[in-house]
Short mmCIF file of C-alpha atoms in Angstrom, two decimals:
data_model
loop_
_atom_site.label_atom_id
_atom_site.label_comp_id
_atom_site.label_asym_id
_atom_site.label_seq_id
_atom_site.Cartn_x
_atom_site.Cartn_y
_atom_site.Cartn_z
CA UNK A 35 80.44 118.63 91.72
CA UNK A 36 83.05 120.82 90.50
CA UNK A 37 85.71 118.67 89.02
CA UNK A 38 88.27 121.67 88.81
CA UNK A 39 88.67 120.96 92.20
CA UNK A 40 90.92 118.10 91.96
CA UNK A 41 93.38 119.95 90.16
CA UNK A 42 93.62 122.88 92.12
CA UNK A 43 96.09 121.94 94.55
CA UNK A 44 99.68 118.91 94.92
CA UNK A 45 101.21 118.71 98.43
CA UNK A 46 104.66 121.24 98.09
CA UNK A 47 106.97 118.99 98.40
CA UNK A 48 109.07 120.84 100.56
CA UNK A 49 106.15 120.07 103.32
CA UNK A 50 107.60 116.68 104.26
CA UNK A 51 110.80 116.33 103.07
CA UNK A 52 112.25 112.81 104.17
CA UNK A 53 115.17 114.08 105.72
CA UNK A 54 115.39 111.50 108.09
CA UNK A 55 115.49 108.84 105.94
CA UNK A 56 117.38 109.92 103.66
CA UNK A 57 120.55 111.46 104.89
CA UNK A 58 122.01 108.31 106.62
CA UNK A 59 125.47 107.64 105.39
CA UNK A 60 125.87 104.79 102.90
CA UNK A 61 129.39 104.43 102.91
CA UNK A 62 132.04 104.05 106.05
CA UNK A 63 134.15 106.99 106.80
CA UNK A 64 137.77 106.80 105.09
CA UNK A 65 140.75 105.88 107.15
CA UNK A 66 143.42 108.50 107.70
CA UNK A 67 146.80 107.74 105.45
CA UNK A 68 149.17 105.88 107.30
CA UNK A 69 152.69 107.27 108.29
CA UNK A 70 155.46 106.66 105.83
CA UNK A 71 157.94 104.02 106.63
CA UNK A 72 161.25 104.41 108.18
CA UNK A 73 163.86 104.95 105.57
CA UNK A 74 167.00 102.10 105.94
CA UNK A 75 170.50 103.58 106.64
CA UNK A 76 172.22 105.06 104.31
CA UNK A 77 175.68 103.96 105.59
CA UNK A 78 176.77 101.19 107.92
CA UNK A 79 178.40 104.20 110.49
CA UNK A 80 175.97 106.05 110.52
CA UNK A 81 172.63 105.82 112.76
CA UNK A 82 169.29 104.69 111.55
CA UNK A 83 167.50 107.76 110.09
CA UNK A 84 163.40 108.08 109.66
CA UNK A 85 161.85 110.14 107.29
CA UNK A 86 159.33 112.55 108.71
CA UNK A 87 155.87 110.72 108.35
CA UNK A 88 154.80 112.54 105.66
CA UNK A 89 150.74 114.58 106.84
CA UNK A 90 147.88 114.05 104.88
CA UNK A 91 144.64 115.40 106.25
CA UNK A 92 142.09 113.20 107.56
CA UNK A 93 139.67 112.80 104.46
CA UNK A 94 136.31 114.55 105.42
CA UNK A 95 134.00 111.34 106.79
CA UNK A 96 130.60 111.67 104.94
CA UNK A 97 128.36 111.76 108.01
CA UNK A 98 130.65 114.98 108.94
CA UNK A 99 129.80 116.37 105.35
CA UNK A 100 125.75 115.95 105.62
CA UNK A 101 125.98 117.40 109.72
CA UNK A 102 127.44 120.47 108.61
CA UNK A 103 125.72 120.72 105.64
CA UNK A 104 122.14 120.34 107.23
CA UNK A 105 123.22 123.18 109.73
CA UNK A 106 124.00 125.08 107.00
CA UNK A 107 120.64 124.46 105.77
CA UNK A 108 118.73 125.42 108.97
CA UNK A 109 121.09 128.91 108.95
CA UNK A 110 119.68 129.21 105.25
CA UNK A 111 123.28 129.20 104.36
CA UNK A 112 122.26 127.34 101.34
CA UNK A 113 125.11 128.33 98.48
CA UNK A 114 127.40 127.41 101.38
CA UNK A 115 126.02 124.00 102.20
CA UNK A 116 125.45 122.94 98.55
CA UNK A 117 129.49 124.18 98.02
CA UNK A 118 129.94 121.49 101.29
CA UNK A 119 128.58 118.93 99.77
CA UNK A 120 130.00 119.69 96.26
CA UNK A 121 133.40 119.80 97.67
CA UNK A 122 133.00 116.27 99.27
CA UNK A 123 131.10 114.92 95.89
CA UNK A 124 131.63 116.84 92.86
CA UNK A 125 131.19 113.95 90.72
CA UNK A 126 127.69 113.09 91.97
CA UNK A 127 128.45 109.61 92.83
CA UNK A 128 127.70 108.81 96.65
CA UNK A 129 124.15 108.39 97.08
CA UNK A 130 123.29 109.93 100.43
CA UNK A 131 125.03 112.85 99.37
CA UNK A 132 123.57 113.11 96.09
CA UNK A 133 119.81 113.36 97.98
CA UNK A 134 121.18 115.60 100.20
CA UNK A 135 121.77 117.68 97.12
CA UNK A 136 118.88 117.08 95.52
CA UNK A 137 116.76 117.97 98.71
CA UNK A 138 118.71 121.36 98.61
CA UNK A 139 118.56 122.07 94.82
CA UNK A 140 114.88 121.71 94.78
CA UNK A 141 113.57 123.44 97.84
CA UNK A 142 116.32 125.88 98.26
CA UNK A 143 118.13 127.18 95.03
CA UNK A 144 117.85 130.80 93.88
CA UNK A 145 117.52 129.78 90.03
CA UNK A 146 117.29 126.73 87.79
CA UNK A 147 117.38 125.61 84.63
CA UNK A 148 115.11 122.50 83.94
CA UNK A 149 116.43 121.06 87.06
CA UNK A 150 119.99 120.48 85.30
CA UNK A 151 122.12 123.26 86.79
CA UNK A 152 121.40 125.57 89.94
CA UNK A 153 122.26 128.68 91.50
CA UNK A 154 122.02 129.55 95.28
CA UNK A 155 122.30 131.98 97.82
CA UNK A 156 123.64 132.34 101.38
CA UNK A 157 120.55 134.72 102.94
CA UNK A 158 120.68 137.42 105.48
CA UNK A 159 118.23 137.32 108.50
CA UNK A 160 115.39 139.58 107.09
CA UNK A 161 115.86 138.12 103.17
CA UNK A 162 113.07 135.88 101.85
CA UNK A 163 114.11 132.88 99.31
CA UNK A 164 110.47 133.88 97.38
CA UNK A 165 111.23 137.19 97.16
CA UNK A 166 114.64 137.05 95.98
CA UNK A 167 113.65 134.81 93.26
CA UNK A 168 111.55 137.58 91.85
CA UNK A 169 114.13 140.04 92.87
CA UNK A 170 117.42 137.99 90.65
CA UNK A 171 115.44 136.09 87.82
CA UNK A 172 119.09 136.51 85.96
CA UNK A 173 121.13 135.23 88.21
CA UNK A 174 123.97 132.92 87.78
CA UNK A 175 123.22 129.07 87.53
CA UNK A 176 126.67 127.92 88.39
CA UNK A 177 126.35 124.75 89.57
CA UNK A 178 125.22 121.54 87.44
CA UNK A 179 123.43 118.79 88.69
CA UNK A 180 121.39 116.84 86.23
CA UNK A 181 118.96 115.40 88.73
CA UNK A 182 117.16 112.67 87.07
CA UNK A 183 119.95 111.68 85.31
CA UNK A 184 122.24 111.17 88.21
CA UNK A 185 120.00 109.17 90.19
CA UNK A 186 119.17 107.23 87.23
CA UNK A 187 123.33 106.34 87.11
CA UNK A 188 122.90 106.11 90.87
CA UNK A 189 120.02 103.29 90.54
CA UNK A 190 121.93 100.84 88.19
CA UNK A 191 124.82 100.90 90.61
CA UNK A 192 122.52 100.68 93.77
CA UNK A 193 119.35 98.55 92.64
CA UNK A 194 118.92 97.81 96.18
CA UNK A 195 119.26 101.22 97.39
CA UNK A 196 115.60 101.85 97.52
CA UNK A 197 116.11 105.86 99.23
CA UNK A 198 116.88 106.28 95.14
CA UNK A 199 113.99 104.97 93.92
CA UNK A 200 112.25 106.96 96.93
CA UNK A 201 113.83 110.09 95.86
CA UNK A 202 112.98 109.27 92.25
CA UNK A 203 109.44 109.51 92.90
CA UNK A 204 109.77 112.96 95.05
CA UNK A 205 111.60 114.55 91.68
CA UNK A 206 108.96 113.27 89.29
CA UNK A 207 105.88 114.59 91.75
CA UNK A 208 108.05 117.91 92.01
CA UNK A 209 108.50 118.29 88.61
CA UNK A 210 104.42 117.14 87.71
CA UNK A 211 103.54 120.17 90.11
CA UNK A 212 105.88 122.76 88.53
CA UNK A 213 105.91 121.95 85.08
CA UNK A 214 109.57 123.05 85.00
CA UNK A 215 111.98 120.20 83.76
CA UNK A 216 111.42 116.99 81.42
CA UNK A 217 109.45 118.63 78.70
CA UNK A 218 109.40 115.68 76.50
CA UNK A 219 107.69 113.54 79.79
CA UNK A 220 103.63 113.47 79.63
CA UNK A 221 101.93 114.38 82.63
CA UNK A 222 100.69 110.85 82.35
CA UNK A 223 104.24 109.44 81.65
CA UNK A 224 105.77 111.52 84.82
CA UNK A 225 102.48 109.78 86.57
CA UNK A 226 103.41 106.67 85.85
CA UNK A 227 106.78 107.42 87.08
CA UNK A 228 105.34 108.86 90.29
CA UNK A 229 103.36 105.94 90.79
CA UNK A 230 106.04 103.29 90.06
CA UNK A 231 108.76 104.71 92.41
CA UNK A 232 107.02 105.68 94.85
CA UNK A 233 105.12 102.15 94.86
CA UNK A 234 108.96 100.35 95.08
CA UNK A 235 109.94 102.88 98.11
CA UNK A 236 106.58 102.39 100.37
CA UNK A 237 106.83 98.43 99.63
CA UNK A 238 110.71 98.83 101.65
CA UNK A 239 109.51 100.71 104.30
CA UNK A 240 110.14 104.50 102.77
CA UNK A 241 106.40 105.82 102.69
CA UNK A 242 105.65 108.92 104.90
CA UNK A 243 102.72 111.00 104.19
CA UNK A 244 104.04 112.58 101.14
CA UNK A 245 104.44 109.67 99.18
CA UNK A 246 101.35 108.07 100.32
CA UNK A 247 99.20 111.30 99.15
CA UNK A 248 100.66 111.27 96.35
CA UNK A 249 100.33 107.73 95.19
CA UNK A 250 96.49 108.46 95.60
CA UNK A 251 96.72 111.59 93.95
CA UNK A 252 98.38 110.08 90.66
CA UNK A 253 95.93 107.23 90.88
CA UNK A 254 92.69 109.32 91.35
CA UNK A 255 93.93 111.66 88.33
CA UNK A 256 94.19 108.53 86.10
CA UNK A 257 90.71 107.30 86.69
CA UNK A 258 92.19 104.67 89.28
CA UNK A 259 90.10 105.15 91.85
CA UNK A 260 90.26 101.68 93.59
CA UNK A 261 94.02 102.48 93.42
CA UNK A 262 93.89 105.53 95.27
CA UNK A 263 91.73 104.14 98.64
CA UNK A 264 94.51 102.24 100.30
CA UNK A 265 97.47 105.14 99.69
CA UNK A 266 95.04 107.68 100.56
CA UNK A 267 93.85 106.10 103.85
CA UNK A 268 97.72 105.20 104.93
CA UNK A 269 98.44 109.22 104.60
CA UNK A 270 95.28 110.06 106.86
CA UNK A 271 96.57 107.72 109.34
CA UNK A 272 100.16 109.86 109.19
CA UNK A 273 98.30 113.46 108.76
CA UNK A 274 94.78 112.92 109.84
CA UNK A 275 94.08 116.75 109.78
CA UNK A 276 95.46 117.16 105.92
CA UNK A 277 92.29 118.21 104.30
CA UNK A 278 92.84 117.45 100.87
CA UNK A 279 93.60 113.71 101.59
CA UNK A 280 89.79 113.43 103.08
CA UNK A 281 88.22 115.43 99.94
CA UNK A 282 90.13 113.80 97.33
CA UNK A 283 88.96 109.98 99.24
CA UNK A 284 85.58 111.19 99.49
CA UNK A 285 85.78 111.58 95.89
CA UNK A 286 87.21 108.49 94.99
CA UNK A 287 84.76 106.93 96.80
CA UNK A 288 81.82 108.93 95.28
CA UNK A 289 82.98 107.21 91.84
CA UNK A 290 83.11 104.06 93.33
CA UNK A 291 79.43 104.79 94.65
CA UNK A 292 80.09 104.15 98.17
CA UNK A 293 78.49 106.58 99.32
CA UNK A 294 78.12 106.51 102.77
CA UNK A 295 82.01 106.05 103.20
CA UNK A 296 82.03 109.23 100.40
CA UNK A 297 80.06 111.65 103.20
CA UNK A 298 81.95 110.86 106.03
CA UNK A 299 85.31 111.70 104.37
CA UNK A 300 83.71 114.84 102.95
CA UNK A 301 82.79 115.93 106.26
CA UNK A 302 86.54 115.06 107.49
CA UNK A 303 87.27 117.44 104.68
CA UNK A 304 84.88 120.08 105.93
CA UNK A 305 86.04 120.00 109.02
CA UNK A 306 89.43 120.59 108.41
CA UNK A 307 89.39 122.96 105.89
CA UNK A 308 90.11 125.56 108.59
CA UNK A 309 91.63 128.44 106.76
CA UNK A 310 89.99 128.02 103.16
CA UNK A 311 85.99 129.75 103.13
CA UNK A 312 85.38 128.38 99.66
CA UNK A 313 86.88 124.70 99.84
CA UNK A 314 84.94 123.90 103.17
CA UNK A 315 82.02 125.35 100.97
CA UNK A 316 82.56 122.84 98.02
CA UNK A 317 82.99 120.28 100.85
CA UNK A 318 80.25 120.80 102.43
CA UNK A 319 78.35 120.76 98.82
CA UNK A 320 79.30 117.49 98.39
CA UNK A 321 78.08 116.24 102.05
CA UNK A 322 74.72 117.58 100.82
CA UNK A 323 74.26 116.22 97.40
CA UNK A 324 75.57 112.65 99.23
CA UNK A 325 73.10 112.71 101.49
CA UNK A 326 70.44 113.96 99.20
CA UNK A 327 71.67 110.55 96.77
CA UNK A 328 71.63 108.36 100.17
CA UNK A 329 68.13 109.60 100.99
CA UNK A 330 66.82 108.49 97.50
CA UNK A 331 68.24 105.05 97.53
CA UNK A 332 67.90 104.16 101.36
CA UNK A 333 64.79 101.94 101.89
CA UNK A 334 61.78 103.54 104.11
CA UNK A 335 61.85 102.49 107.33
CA UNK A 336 65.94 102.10 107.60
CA UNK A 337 67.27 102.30 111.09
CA UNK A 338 70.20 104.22 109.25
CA UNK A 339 70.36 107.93 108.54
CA UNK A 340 73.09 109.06 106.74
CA UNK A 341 72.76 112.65 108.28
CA UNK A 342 75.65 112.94 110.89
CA UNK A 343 76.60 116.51 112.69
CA UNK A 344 80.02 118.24 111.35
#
């Protein structure tokens, strides 16, 4: 089989984005400042005076900050959101903010720099976020946001805020697949990272598919192929049409020499690989030397075949 397979492709993690769970507000919306108190007299004579109440504006609630940010967002507004948030945060220090941020520095920004600082870019209809990239590879990077190390200050203050430890694991599968922050982190230490946040989030009810997949994925890549089963076959239950999820389980199983389970998943695998010629090929491969393996060790006379139609 050809084992440059398994490296050939990591879920984007833009794909599934927990938005949902992780843009609920963690903190109550401030009060507005209450009006000054009536001044006393100044003379006996003269009437009671009271000093104007003295207007502050109403401080911005949070859940107000991530609406208008997210719409931002979905106008691909992005410099303009991120400055929204900023504004509200600037400090980094109010968690569902903070992954709000992240979310929009890592998917969205124009230009980074080891995932420390960012630059953005409020586009116009026809503009492409790809493109530009290409187009402004010296652009400004005006805006700093160490994002592992803030939600590492985040997590001491919040150990129970597991949406931290969920986000931790998104930023150490991000950076894994682009090679483009923590130099001095292993790809087996930012695996074990992966693996250990990601583990903490699903255990609180935080897994979605991504996480899931990628649980498996770290696991398979580090020879845990036991491991990988269970988190695969949770994100086939959320995404049974992923194709990768099917190949990748086949070949854990093929390892574990279950075979049988091994050709049915590569089938899954052949099936869905829909839009890629030379994947369903290699998936189909593997259906064929499985069942040529099967036929070999399956006794004469057995009421089971493992052929079975695509």
């Amino acid at each position: 089989m050809q084992h440059r397979l398994l490296f050939l492709l990591l879920l984007p993690l833009s794909l599934a984005w927990p938005c949902t769970a992780q843009n609920q507000p963690d903190a109550k919306p401030t009060k507005p400042a209450a009006a000054a108190k009536s001044a006393a007299p100044k003379t006996k004579s003269a009437p009671a005076q009271t000093k104007p109440a003295t207007t502050q504006p109403k401080a911005t609630a949070e859940a107000d900050v991530l609406e208008r940010a997210s719409q931002l967002m979905l106008d691909r507004k992005y410099e303009s959101a991120y400055k929204v948030l900023n504004r509200f945060d600037p400090k980094h220090r109010r968690p569902a903010v903070v992954l709000k941020k992240m979310e929009l520095a890592i998917n969205y920004n124009l230009r980074s720099r080891e995932y420390e600082a960012f630059g953005f870019r409020d586009l116009e209809p026809l503009e492409r976020l790809d493109s530009l990239r290409v187009r402004y590879s010296r652009a400004a990077i005006p805006y700093s946001f160490p994002i592992e190390r803030t939600l590492l200050s985040l997590k001491k203050q919040y150990p129970t805020n597991y949406k931290i430890s969920r986000a931790l694991g998104d930023y150490y599968y991000q950076v894994l697949q682009c090679d483009c922050a923590e130099a001095e982190k292993s790809p087996k230490t930012l695996m074990a990272l992966v693996s250990r946040n990601y583990t903490t989030a699903n255990a609180h009810g935080l897994g979605d598919f991504t996480s899931y997949y990628a649980l498996g994925y770290v696991h398979m890549l580090r020879n845990r192929f036991a491991e990988s089963v269970t988190p695969f076959k949770r994100a086939i239950k959320l995404r049974p049409s992923y194709a990768w999820t099917h190949f990748h389980l086949a070949y854990c199983y093929n390892e574990l020499k279950q075979l049988a389970k091994a050709g049915e998943e590569a089938r899954a695998a052949a099936r869905y690989f829909t839009d890629d010629p030379q994947m369903k090929s290699d998936a189909l491969y593997m259906v064929e030397d499985i069942e040529r393996r099967l036929a070999t060790t399956t006794p004469s006379g057995s009421k089971t075949s493992s052929k079975k139609k695509m």
